[in-house]
Coordinates of C-alpha atoms in Angstrom, one line a residue:
M1 CA 89.2 162.9 257.8
P2 CA 89.4 162.2 254.2
P3 CA 89.2 158.8 253.0
A4 CA 92.6 158.7 251.6
A5 CA 94.1 159.5 254.7
A6 CA 92.1 157.2 256.9
A7 CA 93.4 154.5 254.5
T8 CA 96.9 155.6 254.7
R9 CA 96.6 155.8 258.7
K10 CA 95.2 152.2 258.9
K11 CA 97.8 150.9 256.5
K12 CA 100.6 152.3 258.7
S13 CA 99.1 150.8 261.7
R14 CA 99.4 147.2 260.3
K15 CA 101.8 145.0 262.1
A16 CA 104.2 143.0 260.0
A17 CA 104.9 139.3 261.0
T18 CA 108.7 138.5 262.0
A19 CA 110.3 135.2 261.3
E20 CA 110.2 134.7 265.0
S21 CA 106.6 135.1 265.2
M22 CA 105.9 132.8 262.1
A23 CA 108.1 130.3 263.7
A24 CA 106.1 130.3 266.8
M25 CA 102.8 129.2 264.9
Q26 CA 104.5 126.2 263.2
R27 CA 103.3 122.9 264.6
E28 CA 103.3 119.3 263.5
I29 CA 100.1 117.9 261.9
S30 CA 99.2 114.3 262.6
V31 CA 97.8 112.0 259.8
S32 CA 94.5 111.7 261.7
E33 CA 94.1 115.6 261.7
F34 CA 95.1 115.7 258.1
F35 CA 92.4 113.0 257.0
A36 CA 89.9 114.3 259.7
K37 CA 90.0 117.8 257.6
N38 CA 90.2 116.0 254.1
R39 CA 88.1 112.9 254.6
H40 CA 86.8 113.2 251.2
L41 CA 90.0 111.7 250.0
L42 CA 89.1 108.6 251.8
G43 CA 85.7 108.1 250.5
F44 CA 83.6 110.0 253.1
D45 CA 82.7 113.0 250.9
N46 CA 78.7 112.4 251.3
P47 CA 76.5 110.8 253.8
R48 CA 75.5 107.8 251.1
K49 CA 79.0 107.3 250.0
A50 CA 80.2 107.3 253.8
V51 CA 78.1 104.2 254.8
L52 CA 79.2 102.3 251.6
T53 CA 82.7 103.0 252.5
T54 CA 82.4 101.9 256.0
V55 CA 80.8 98.7 255.0
K56 CA 83.5 98.2 252.3
E57 CA 86.2 98.5 254.5
A58 CA 85.2 96.1 257.0
V59 CA 84.2 93.4 254.8
D60 CA 87.5 93.8 253.0
N61 CA 89.2 93.3 256.4
A62 CA 87.1 90.5 257.2
L63 CA 87.8 88.6 253.7
D64 CA 91.4 89.0 254.1
A65 CA 91.5 87.8 258.0
C66 CA 89.4 84.6 256.9
E67 CA 91.4 83.7 253.8
E68 CA 94.8 84.2 255.4
A69 CA 93.5 81.9 258.4
G70 CA 92.3 79.0 255.9
I71 CA 88.6 79.8 257.0
L72 CA 85.7 80.1 254.4
P73 CA 84.3 83.5 255.1
D74 CA 80.7 83.7 256.7
I75 CA 80.1 87.4 256.9
S76 CA 77.0 89.3 258.4
V77 CA 76.1 92.8 257.6
Q78 CA 73.4 94.8 259.4
M79 CA 72.6 98.4 259.1
L80 CA 70.2 99.6 261.8
Q81 CA 68.6 103.2 261.5
L82 CA 68.6 105.1 264.6
D83 CA 67.2 108.4 263.2
E84 CA 66.6 110.2 260.0
T85 CA 70.2 110.5 259.4
R86 CA 71.9 108.2 261.9
F87 CA 72.5 104.8 261.3
K88 CA 74.7 101.9 263.6
I89 CA 76.5 99.5 261.1
T90 CA 77.4 96.0 262.6
I91 CA 79.8 93.5 260.8
Q92 CA 80.5 90.4 262.0
D93 CA 83.0 87.5 260.6
N94 CA 84.2 84.0 261.7
G95 CA 87.9 85.0 261.1
P96 CA 90.5 84.2 263.5
G97 CA 89.5 87.2 265.8
I98 CA 92.0 90.0 266.8
V99 CA 94.6 89.7 269.9
R100 CA 93.8 92.1 272.4
R101 CA 96.9 94.1 272.2
Q102 CA 96.3 94.8 268.6
I103 CA 92.7 96.2 268.8
E104 CA 93.7 99.9 269.5
N105 CA 96.2 100.0 266.8
I106 CA 94.1 98.3 264.3
F107 CA 91.1 100.5 264.9
G108 CA 92.4 103.4 266.5
K109 CA 95.7 104.5 264.4
L110 CA 95.6 105.5 260.8
L111 CA 98.3 104.3 258.5
Y112 CA 99.0 101.1 260.7
G113 CA 98.7 97.5 259.4
S114 CA 100.8 94.5 258.1
K115 CA 100.0 94.8 254.2
F116 CA 101.7 98.1 253.3
H117 CA 105.4 96.4 253.1
R118 CA 104.3 93.3 252.1
M119 CA 104.8 92.2 248.3
K120 CA 101.7 89.9 248.5
M121 CA 98.2 90.2 247.2
S122 CA 95.7 91.7 249.5
R123 CA 92.6 93.9 249.4
G124 CA 94.0 96.4 252.0
Q125 CA 97.2 98.2 251.2
Q126 CA 97.3 101.3 253.2
G127 CA 96.3 100.4 256.9
I128 CA 93.8 103.4 256.8
G129 CA 90.3 102.1 255.9
I130 CA 88.7 100.7 259.0
S131 CA 90.3 103.4 261.2
A132 CA 89.0 106.2 259.1
A133 CA 85.4 104.8 259.5
G134 CA 85.5 104.8 263.1
M135 CA 87.0 108.4 263.0
Y136 CA 84.3 109.5 260.7
G137 CA 81.8 107.9 263.0
L138 CA 83.3 109.8 266.1
M139 CA 83.2 113.0 264.2
T140 CA 79.5 112.9 263.1
T141 CA 78.0 111.4 266.2
G142 CA 80.6 111.4 269.0
K143 CA 80.2 107.9 269.5
P144 CA 83.3 105.2 269.9
V145 CA 83.8 102.2 268.1
R146 CA 82.7 98.9 269.7
I147 CA 84.8 95.7 268.8
I148 CA 84.2 92.3 270.1
S149 CA 86.8 89.6 269.5
K150 CA 87.2 86.1 270.1
T151 CA 90.4 84.3 269.5
G152 CA 89.7 80.7 270.4
K153 CA 87.0 78.2 271.8
R154 CA 88.3 78.2 275.2
K155 CA 89.0 81.9 275.4
P156 CA 86.1 84.3 276.4
A157 CA 85.0 87.1 274.0
H158 CA 86.4 90.6 274.7
E159 CA 84.9 93.8 274.4
V160 CA 86.8 97.1 273.7
V161 CA 85.1 100.3 273.1
L162 CA 87.4 103.1 271.7
K163 CA 87.8 106.5 270.0
I164 CA 90.6 108.0 268.0
D165 CA 92.5 111.2 269.3
T166 CA 93.3 112.8 265.9
S167 CA 95.9 115.2 267.5
K168 CA 98.0 112.2 268.3
N169 CA 96.9 109.6 266.0
R170 CA 96.4 107.1 268.6
A171 CA 93.2 105.4 270.1
E172 CA 91.6 106.2 273.8
V173 CA 90.0 103.1 275.2
V174 CA 86.9 104.1 276.7
S175 CA 86.2 100.5 278.2
D176 CA 87.8 97.2 278.0
T177 CA 86.3 94.2 279.5
E178 CA 85.7 90.4 278.9
H179 CA 82.2 89.3 278.1
P180 CA 81.7 85.6 278.2
E181 CA 77.9 86.2 277.6
D182 CA 78.9 87.2 273.7
D183 CA 80.4 83.9 273.1
K184 CA 77.0 82.7 271.8
H185 CA 77.7 85.1 268.8
F186 CA 80.6 83.0 267.7
P187 CA 79.4 79.4 267.0
D188 CA 82.7 78.7 265.6
G189 CA 84.5 79.6 268.5
H190 CA 86.3 82.7 266.8
G191 CA 85.4 85.8 265.0
T192 CA 85.3 89.8 265.2
I193 CA 82.2 91.9 265.5
V194 CA 82.9 95.7 264.9
A195 CA 79.9 98.2 265.5
I196 CA 80.2 101.8 264.2
E197 CA 77.5 104.7 264.7
L198 CA 77.6 107.3 262.2
E199 CA 75.8 109.9 260.1
G200 CA 74.8 108.8 256.7
K201 CA 72.2 108.1 254.2
Y202 CA 70.9 104.7 252.9
Q203 CA 69.4 104.3 249.3
K204 CA 69.4 101.3 246.9
G205 CA 70.4 101.3 243.4
R206 CA 73.7 101.9 241.9
Q207 CA 76.7 102.8 244.1
S208 CA 74.9 101.5 247.1
I209 CA 75.7 98.7 249.9
D210 CA 73.6 96.5 248.0
E211 CA 75.6 96.7 244.7
Y212 CA 78.8 96.3 246.4
L213 CA 77.7 93.1 248.5
E214 CA 76.3 91.7 245.3
Q215 CA 79.5 92.5 243.5
T216 CA 81.4 91.1 246.3
A217 CA 79.7 87.7 246.2
I218 CA 80.3 87.7 242.1
A219 CA 84.1 88.0 243.1
N220 CA 84.4 86.1 246.0
P221 CA 82.2 82.9 245.6
H222 CA 83.7 81.4 248.2
A223 CA 82.1 83.5 250.7
R224 CA 78.7 83.6 252.3
I225 CA 77.3 87.0 253.0
T226 CA 74.2 87.9 254.9
W227 CA 72.8 91.6 254.4
T228 CA 70.2 93.1 256.7
S229 CA 69.2 96.7 255.4
P230 CA 67.6 99.4 257.5
T231 CA 64.1 98.4 256.2
N232 CA 64.8 95.1 257.8
E233 CA 65.2 93.0 254.6
T234 CA 67.3 90.1 254.8
V235 CA 69.4 89.1 251.7
E236 CA 71.7 86.0 251.6
F237 CA 74.3 85.7 248.9
P238 CA 75.0 81.8 249.2
R239 CA 78.5 80.6 249.0
A240 CA 78.8 79.1 245.4
M241 CA 82.2 77.3 245.8
D242 CA 83.4 75.1 249.0
E243 CA 87.2 76.0 248.1
L244 CA 89.3 78.7 249.3
P245 CA 91.4 80.5 247.0
A246 CA 95.1 79.4 246.8
E247 CA 97.3 81.3 249.5
A248 CA 99.6 84.0 247.9
K249 CA 103.1 83.9 248.7
E250 CA 105.0 87.2 249.9
I251 CA 108.1 88.0 247.5
K252 CA 110.8 90.5 247.8
P253 CA 110.9 93.6 245.4
H254 CA 112.2 93.3 241.8
P255 CA 115.2 95.4 241.0
K256 CA 113.8 96.9 238.0
G257 CA 110.9 98.2 240.1
I258 CA 112.9 100.6 242.3
E259 CA 114.4 104.2 242.0
L260 CA 117.7 105.4 242.9
G261 CA 116.3 107.1 246.0
T262 CA 114.7 104.0 247.2
L263 CA 118.3 101.9 246.4
I264 CA 120.1 104.4 248.5
Q265 CA 117.8 103.9 251.7
M266 CA 117.7 100.2 251.0
L267 CA 121.7 100.1 251.1
E268 CA 121.4 102.3 254.5
R269 CA 119.2 99.8 256.4
T270 CA 119.9 96.6 255.0
E271 CA 121.6 93.8 257.3
P272 CA 124.1 92.3 255.0
T273 CA 127.6 93.7 254.9
S274 CA 128.4 93.2 251.3
V275 CA 127.2 94.0 248.0
S276 CA 126.8 90.6 246.7
S277 CA 124.9 89.6 249.8
F278 CA 122.8 92.5 249.8
L279 CA 121.6 92.0 246.0
Q280 CA 120.7 88.4 246.8
N281 CA 119.0 89.0 250.2
E282 CA 116.9 92.1 249.2
F283 CA 115.7 91.3 245.6
S284 CA 113.8 88.7 243.8
R285 CA 115.4 87.1 240.7
V286 CA 118.7 88.0 241.7
G287 CA 121.2 84.9 242.4
Q288 CA 125.0 84.8 242.9
R289 CA 125.9 84.8 239.1
K290 CA 123.2 87.8 238.3
A291 CA 124.6 89.5 241.5
S292 CA 128.3 89.4 240.0
D293 CA 127.2 90.4 236.4
L294 CA 125.5 93.6 238.0
I295 CA 128.5 94.5 240.2
K296 CA 130.9 93.9 237.1
L297 CA 128.9 96.2 235.4
A298 CA 128.5 98.9 238.1
D299 CA 132.2 98.9 238.6
K300 CA 132.6 100.0 234.8
K301 CA 130.5 102.8 235.5
T302 CA 132.3 104.5 237.9
S303 CA 135.9 105.2 238.8
K304 CA 135.6 103.8 242.2
T305 CA 136.1 100.2 242.6
I306 CA 133.5 97.9 243.4
T307 CA 133.6 94.1 243.9
P308 CA 131.4 91.5 245.3
R309 CA 133.1 91.5 248.8
T310 CA 132.9 95.6 248.8
R311 CA 131.3 96.6 252.1
I312 CA 127.9 98.5 252.2
S313 CA 129.3 100.9 254.9
T314 CA 132.0 102.1 252.4
M315 CA 129.5 102.9 249.5
G316 CA 128.7 106.5 248.6
H317 CA 126.3 108.0 246.1
D318 CA 128.6 107.5 243.3
E319 CA 128.7 103.8 243.9
A320 CA 124.9 103.5 244.6
E321 CA 124.2 105.2 241.3
A322 CA 126.6 103.2 239.3
L323 CA 124.6 100.0 240.7
Y324 CA 121.4 101.5 239.9
K325 CA 122.4 102.2 236.3
A326 CA 123.9 98.7 236.0
I327 CA 120.4 97.4 237.1
Q328 CA 118.6 99.3 234.3
D329 CA 121.1 98.2 231.9
T330 CA 120.8 94.5 232.9
S331 CA 118.0 92.1 231.4
I332 CA 116.6 90.4 234.7
M333 CA 114.0 87.7 234.8
A334 CA 110.5 88.9 235.5
P335 CA 109.3 88.4 239.3
P336 CA 107.8 85.5 240.7
T337 CA 104.0 85.4 240.2
D338 CA 103.0 83.1 243.1
C339 CA 102.2 86.3 245.1
L340 CA 99.1 86.5 242.6
V341 CA 95.9 84.7 243.5
P342 CA 93.5 85.3 240.4
I343 CA 89.9 84.7 240.8
G344 CA 90.2 82.0 238.1
S345 CA 88.0 81.5 235.0
R346 CA 86.0 78.9 236.8
A347 CA 85.3 81.0 240.0
L348 CA 84.3 83.9 237.6
L349 CA 81.7 82.0 236.0
A350 CA 80.3 80.6 239.0
G351 CA 79.9 84.1 240.5
L352 CA 78.4 85.6 237.4
L353 CA 76.3 82.5 237.3
K354 CA 75.1 82.9 240.7
E355 CA 74.1 86.8 240.2
V356 CA 73.6 87.6 236.5
Q357 CA 70.3 86.2 234.7
A358 CA 72.2 85.7 231.3
E359 CA 72.4 83.2 228.5
F360 CA 76.1 83.0 227.6
F361 CA 78.8 83.2 229.9
A362 CA 82.8 83.4 228.8
A363 CA 85.9 84.3 230.8
A364 CA 89.6 84.9 230.0
T365 CA 92.5 84.9 232.4
R366 CA 95.9 86.6 231.0
P367 CA 99.5 85.4 231.8
P368 CA 101.0 87.3 234.6
A369 CA 102.8 90.7 233.5
V370 CA 104.7 93.3 235.4
Y371 CA 104.7 97.3 235.6
R372 CA 107.4 99.1 237.5
G373 CA 108.5 95.6 239.0
N374 CA 105.0 94.8 240.4
P375 CA 103.5 91.5 239.3
F376 CA 100.1 91.8 238.0
Q377 CA 97.5 89.7 236.2
M378 CA 94.3 90.8 234.5
E379 CA 91.1 88.6 234.2
V380 CA 87.7 89.5 232.0
A381 CA 84.3 87.5 232.0
I382 CA 81.3 88.5 230.1
A383 CA 77.6 87.6 230.3
F384 CA 75.2 88.1 227.5
G385 CA 71.7 87.9 226.8
G386 CA 68.9 86.3 229.0
D387 CA 67.0 88.7 231.2
L388 CA 69.7 91.5 231.0
P389 CA 68.4 95.1 229.6
R390 CA 68.6 95.2 225.9
D391 CA 68.2 98.9 225.2
D392 CA 70.8 100.0 227.7
S393 CA 74.5 100.5 227.7
A394 CA 76.6 97.5 228.8
R395 CA 77.2 97.3 232.4
I396 CA 80.7 97.4 233.6
L397 CA 81.7 95.8 237.0
R398 CA 85.4 96.9 237.8
F399 CA 87.4 94.8 240.6
A400 CA 91.0 95.3 242.1
N401 CA 92.0 92.3 244.3
R402 CA 88.4 91.2 244.5
V403 CA 87.2 94.3 245.9
P404 CA 84.5 96.0 243.7
L405 CA 85.0 99.6 242.6
L406 CA 81.8 101.6 242.4
Y407 CA 83.1 105.2 242.1
Q408 CA 85.1 107.2 239.5
Q409 CA 84.4 104.7 236.8
S410 CA 85.3 107.1 233.9
A411 CA 88.8 107.8 235.8
C412 CA 89.2 104.0 235.6
S413 CA 91.9 102.1 233.2
S414 CA 89.8 99.1 232.9
F415 CA 86.7 101.3 232.0
K416 CA 88.8 103.2 229.5
A417 CA 89.9 99.7 228.0
V418 CA 86.2 98.6 227.5
L419 CA 85.4 102.0 226.1
E420 CA 88.0 101.3 223.5
T421 CA 87.4 97.9 222.5
G422 CA 86.1 97.6 219.2
W423 CA 82.9 95.7 219.9
K424 CA 81.3 96.0 216.5
N425 CA 83.7 93.4 215.3
Y426 CA 81.9 90.9 217.7
G427 CA 78.4 91.7 216.5
L428 CA 77.4 94.2 218.9
S429 CA 76.1 97.8 218.4
Q430 CA 78.3 100.3 219.7
P431 CA 78.0 104.4 219.2
R432 CA 81.3 106.2 218.5
G433 CA 83.0 107.0 221.7
S434 CA 80.6 105.0 223.9
L435 CA 80.1 101.5 225.3
P436 CA 78.3 98.9 223.5
T437 CA 74.6 98.8 223.7
G438 CA 72.8 95.6 224.7
P439 CA 72.4 92.9 227.1
L440 CA 76.0 92.7 227.9
V441 CA 77.8 92.9 231.5
V442 CA 81.7 93.1 231.5
M443 CA 83.6 92.1 234.5
V444 CA 87.2 93.3 234.8
H445 CA 89.4 92.0 237.6
M446 CA 93.1 93.1 238.2
A447 CA 95.1 91.1 240.8
S448 CA 98.3 92.7 241.9
V449 CA 100.6 93.0 245.0
W450 CA 100.3 96.6 244.8
V451 CA 97.4 98.0 242.8
P452 CA 98.1 101.7 241.4
F453 CA 95.0 103.4 242.9
T454 CA 94.7 107.1 241.9
S455 CA 93.7 108.3 245.2
E456 CA 93.4 106.9 248.9
S457 CA 89.7 106.0 248.5
K458 CA 90.9 103.2 246.2
E459 CA 88.3 103.8 243.4
A460 CA 90.1 103.6 240.2
I461 CA 93.0 102.1 238.8
A462 CA 95.8 104.2 237.2
D463 CA 96.2 104.4 233.4
Y464 CA 99.4 102.6 232.9
D465 CA 100.4 101.3 229.4
E466 CA 101.3 97.6 230.6
I467 CA 98.0 97.2 232.4
R468 CA 95.9 99.0 229.3
K469 CA 97.5 96.4 227.1
E470 CA 96.7 93.3 229.0
L471 CA 93.2 94.4 229.6
R472 CA 92.6 94.9 225.8
L473 CA 93.9 91.5 225.0
A474 CA 91.7 89.7 227.6
L475 CA 88.7 91.9 226.4
Q476 CA 89.4 90.9 222.7
E477 CA 89.7 87.0 223.9
C478 CA 86.1 87.1 225.3
G479 CA 84.8 89.4 222.4
R480 CA 85.9 86.6 220.0
K481 CA 83.9 84.0 221.7
L482 CA 80.9 86.0 222.0
G483 CA 81.2 86.7 218.4
T484 CA 81.3 83.1 217.6
Y485 CA 78.3 82.5 219.6
L486 CA 76.5 85.2 217.7
R487 CA 77.3 84.1 214.4
R488 CA 76.3 80.5 215.1
R489 CA 72.8 81.9 216.2
Q490 CA 72.5 83.7 213.1
K491 CA 73.6 80.8 210.9
M492 CA 71.3 78.3 212.5
K493 CA 68.3 80.6 212.0
K494 CA 69.2 80.6 208.3
E495 CA 69.8 76.6 208.3
A496 CA 66.2 76.2 209.8
E497 CA 64.5 78.6 207.4
R498 CA 66.2 77.0 204.4
R499 CA 65.0 73.3 205.8
S500 CA 61.6 74.7 206.4
V501 CA 61.2 75.4 202.6
F502 CA 61.0 71.4 202.2
E503 CA 58.6 71.0 204.9
R504 CA 56.5 73.8 203.8
Y505 CA 55.6 72.1 200.3
I506 CA 55.8 68.4 201.1
G507 CA 52.2 68.6 201.6
E508 CA 51.3 70.6 198.3
I509 CA 53.6 67.8 196.5
A510 CA 52.0 64.8 198.5
T511 CA 48.4 66.3 197.5
A512 CA 49.3 67.0 193.9
C513 CA 50.6 63.4 193.4
H514 CA 47.5 61.8 194.7
N515 CA 45.5 64.0 192.5
I516 CA 47.6 63.0 189.4
T517 CA 48.4 59.3 190.2
G518 CA 45.8 58.5 193.0
T519 CA 48.7 57.6 195.6
D520 CA 48.0 57.7 198.9
A521 CA 48.9 61.3 200.1
R522 CA 49.3 60.4 203.8
A523 CA 51.8 57.8 203.0
L524 CA 53.6 59.9 200.3
F525 CA 54.0 62.6 203.1
V526 CA 55.2 60.5 205.6
A527 CA 57.9 59.0 203.1
L528 CA 58.8 62.7 201.5
K529 CA 59.6 63.8 205.2
K530 CA 61.9 60.7 206.0
I531 CA 63.9 61.7 202.9
A532 CA 64.0 65.2 203.7
A533 CA 65.2 64.4 207.2
R534 CA 67.6 61.9 205.8
K535 CA 69.0 64.6 203.2
T536 CA 69.2 67.6 205.6
E537 CA 71.1 65.0 208.1
E538 CA 73.7 64.1 205.6
A539 CA 74.1 67.9 204.3
D540 CA 75.2 68.7 207.9
Q541 CA 77.8 66.0 207.8
T542 CA 81.5 66.8 206.6
L543 CA 84.0 63.9 205.3
D544 CA 87.5 64.1 205.5
Q545 CA 89.8 62.8 203.0
D546 CA 89.7 59.1 204.4
G547 CA 85.8 59.3 204.1
K548 CA 85.1 59.4 207.9
V549 CA 82.9 61.9 209.6
V550 CA 84.5 65.0 210.9
D551 CA 83.2 66.4 214.0
T552 CA 81.8 70.0 213.0
R553 CA 80.7 70.8 216.5
D554 CA 81.1 74.5 217.3
P555 CA 84.7 75.3 219.1
L556 CA 82.6 76.8 221.8
E557 CA 81.3 73.4 222.9
K558 CA 84.8 72.7 223.6
D559 CA 85.8 75.6 225.6
D560 CA 86.2 75.2 229.4
D561 CA 85.7 79.0 229.6
V562 CA 82.3 79.3 228.1
I563 CA 78.8 78.2 229.5
I564 CA 75.5 78.7 227.6
L565 CA 72.1 78.5 229.4
H566 CA 69.5 78.0 226.7
D567 CA 66.8 78.1 229.2
R568 CA 67.8 81.9 229.4
S569 CA 68.0 82.4 225.9
A570 CA 65.4 84.8 224.0
H571 CA 62.6 83.1 222.3
P572 CA 60.7 83.9 218.9
D573 CA 57.8 85.6 220.7
D574 CA 60.5 88.2 222.2
E575 CA 61.8 89.0 218.6
A576 CA 60.4 92.6 218.5
D577 CA 62.1 93.5 221.9
A578 CA 65.2 91.8 221.0
L579 CA 68.7 93.2 220.1
F580 CA 69.6 90.9 217.8
K581 CA 66.3 90.0 216.3
D582 CA 67.7 89.0 213.0
D583 CA 69.7 86.5 214.8
I584 CA 67.1 84.6 217.1
P585 CA 66.5 81.3 215.7
S586 CA 63.0 80.0 214.9
R587 CA 63.4 76.8 217.0
K588 CA 65.2 76.2 220.2
L589 CA 69.2 75.8 219.8
P590 CA 70.5 72.3 220.5
R591 CA 71.2 71.6 224.1
R592 CA 74.9 71.6 224.8
G593 CA 77.3 71.4 228.0
S594 CA 80.9 70.8 228.2
K595 CA 82.4 69.0 231.0
A596 CA 83.4 72.3 232.3
A597 CA 79.7 73.6 232.3
K598 CA 78.5 70.5 234.0
R599 CA 81.2 70.9 236.4
T600 CA 81.1 74.5 237.1
V601 CA 77.2 74.4 237.8
S602 CA 77.0 71.6 240.0
R603 CA 79.8 72.8 242.0
K604 CA 78.4 76.2 242.4
K605 CA 75.0 74.9 243.9
T606 CA 73.3 77.8 242.0
G607 CA 70.0 76.0 241.5
K608 CA 69.8 76.4 238.0
K609 CA 70.9 73.7 235.1
A610 CA 73.2 74.3 232.4
S611 CA 72.2 72.8 229.1
R612 CA 74.0 69.6 227.6
K613 CA 76.4 70.4 224.6
R614 CA 76.4 67.6 222.3

């Protein structure tokens, strides 16, 4: 048979699908099935990243639970290698524990949690993380998740072993028993232990569990974290502060942050019966007077009548759209900011002091701002000099609600803001379109009731104009402090060189006078030294119009957000390797230490002394 005829016959024998046969193939997809097939969206796209994501989600939940219960976090992370590519990760905390009836939902159901609908700062947002980690472990090893929870001293520990049914997005309990013998693991009488067995890869360095825990300790100086690696190395990140962060308060959504469709859904679901009570009860910053103003303006924007007593049930699409337009055209006070708990300059400096071996530290916290009706606050801290690498690019530490962001750095708004800052203005070297070069660490933190992540894996912050603006201002504030410090170092070096000229020739002058007049050279040398010291001391003083000595100390000495540790500064012997070799003084800088520096270091219990500023 000719090839053309065979092709025609094959084409004629093809059976076309009908609407009925296509309809029969349709079925519902559960959220667990979707993320099981697209696990890369949640951060499980390779074995090394999978173990990091598992630890991250468990530690974030532990920190949230401890802080909400008013408990100083004490967290233990252990990673045990069972095979070449198989590991068992165990995370224990001293939190309030989990009640028995909620264990299945928290660890066995995706998109289940208490934080998604709350306008309140928290680490978790979506209710996916820890259940997705258990699902990944089940998919790669077939082993279920093991949870031990103890909620009180008089209550026995409860062990639940469960796995996720991805087709139904719900947990299947394998075993459920009380374990009084596990009470010894909870010295405080409460806490949670989670154990997940999974396929993974452990490797130190950047974007590793070690780096994540180190950065978590920086952003959470009130927590104590113990890390046991697969190589049986134990690292403890001690608590640097004995105070919990202030408690974040829940707020209602702001009218400026909603869209028309959301407003219509709120009108359909609300309990208040009148328009005025709806606006006052469902939104923040809307009182009786502001509600009346909104309703009057909305009434002018539609042909139908809207009054404060108009019943919600009688409102249609036109009235809802008129109300939405009135909200957009009316000035409404910014939402309250007690829903945010920034790290704070003192805690930022404490965290950096504990983990970064630098000589200069500065921090800046911006006032709260708003994007899409969501309050947020930006914080920046920098560390410079000391033992930091001098020939590498600056290191950027990114955080969102105290959680380190280790991946997708170039896609993050905070990284772009650091890149676009003109660090040359502050005495640093910066190639075009690159990060500054030198011994610099930049820490950026965003606190918000809803962090706009670019993906479900929560690895980068979206690039909103309002966020970028606040970041830039905070970076510039820290940069100015650094520039002042570097200029001061350079000025001190020049002053030291100028004064050394006098001392260099005093001996020659004394010898010449002795040869000419016979004066005692030693006595003349001592006298000239005293005169030089007195004259240079007078030259350093500045008098005001009343003839009084003006305090000419550097402004940095009075700044509570700056700490300088001179015992970590570069010495003249290191001049050849220093980035700012022209700025290194030929003598030690004067010891300085503001009250804030003394207070910060003493409370941090870092074991390192800050220099006194005088």
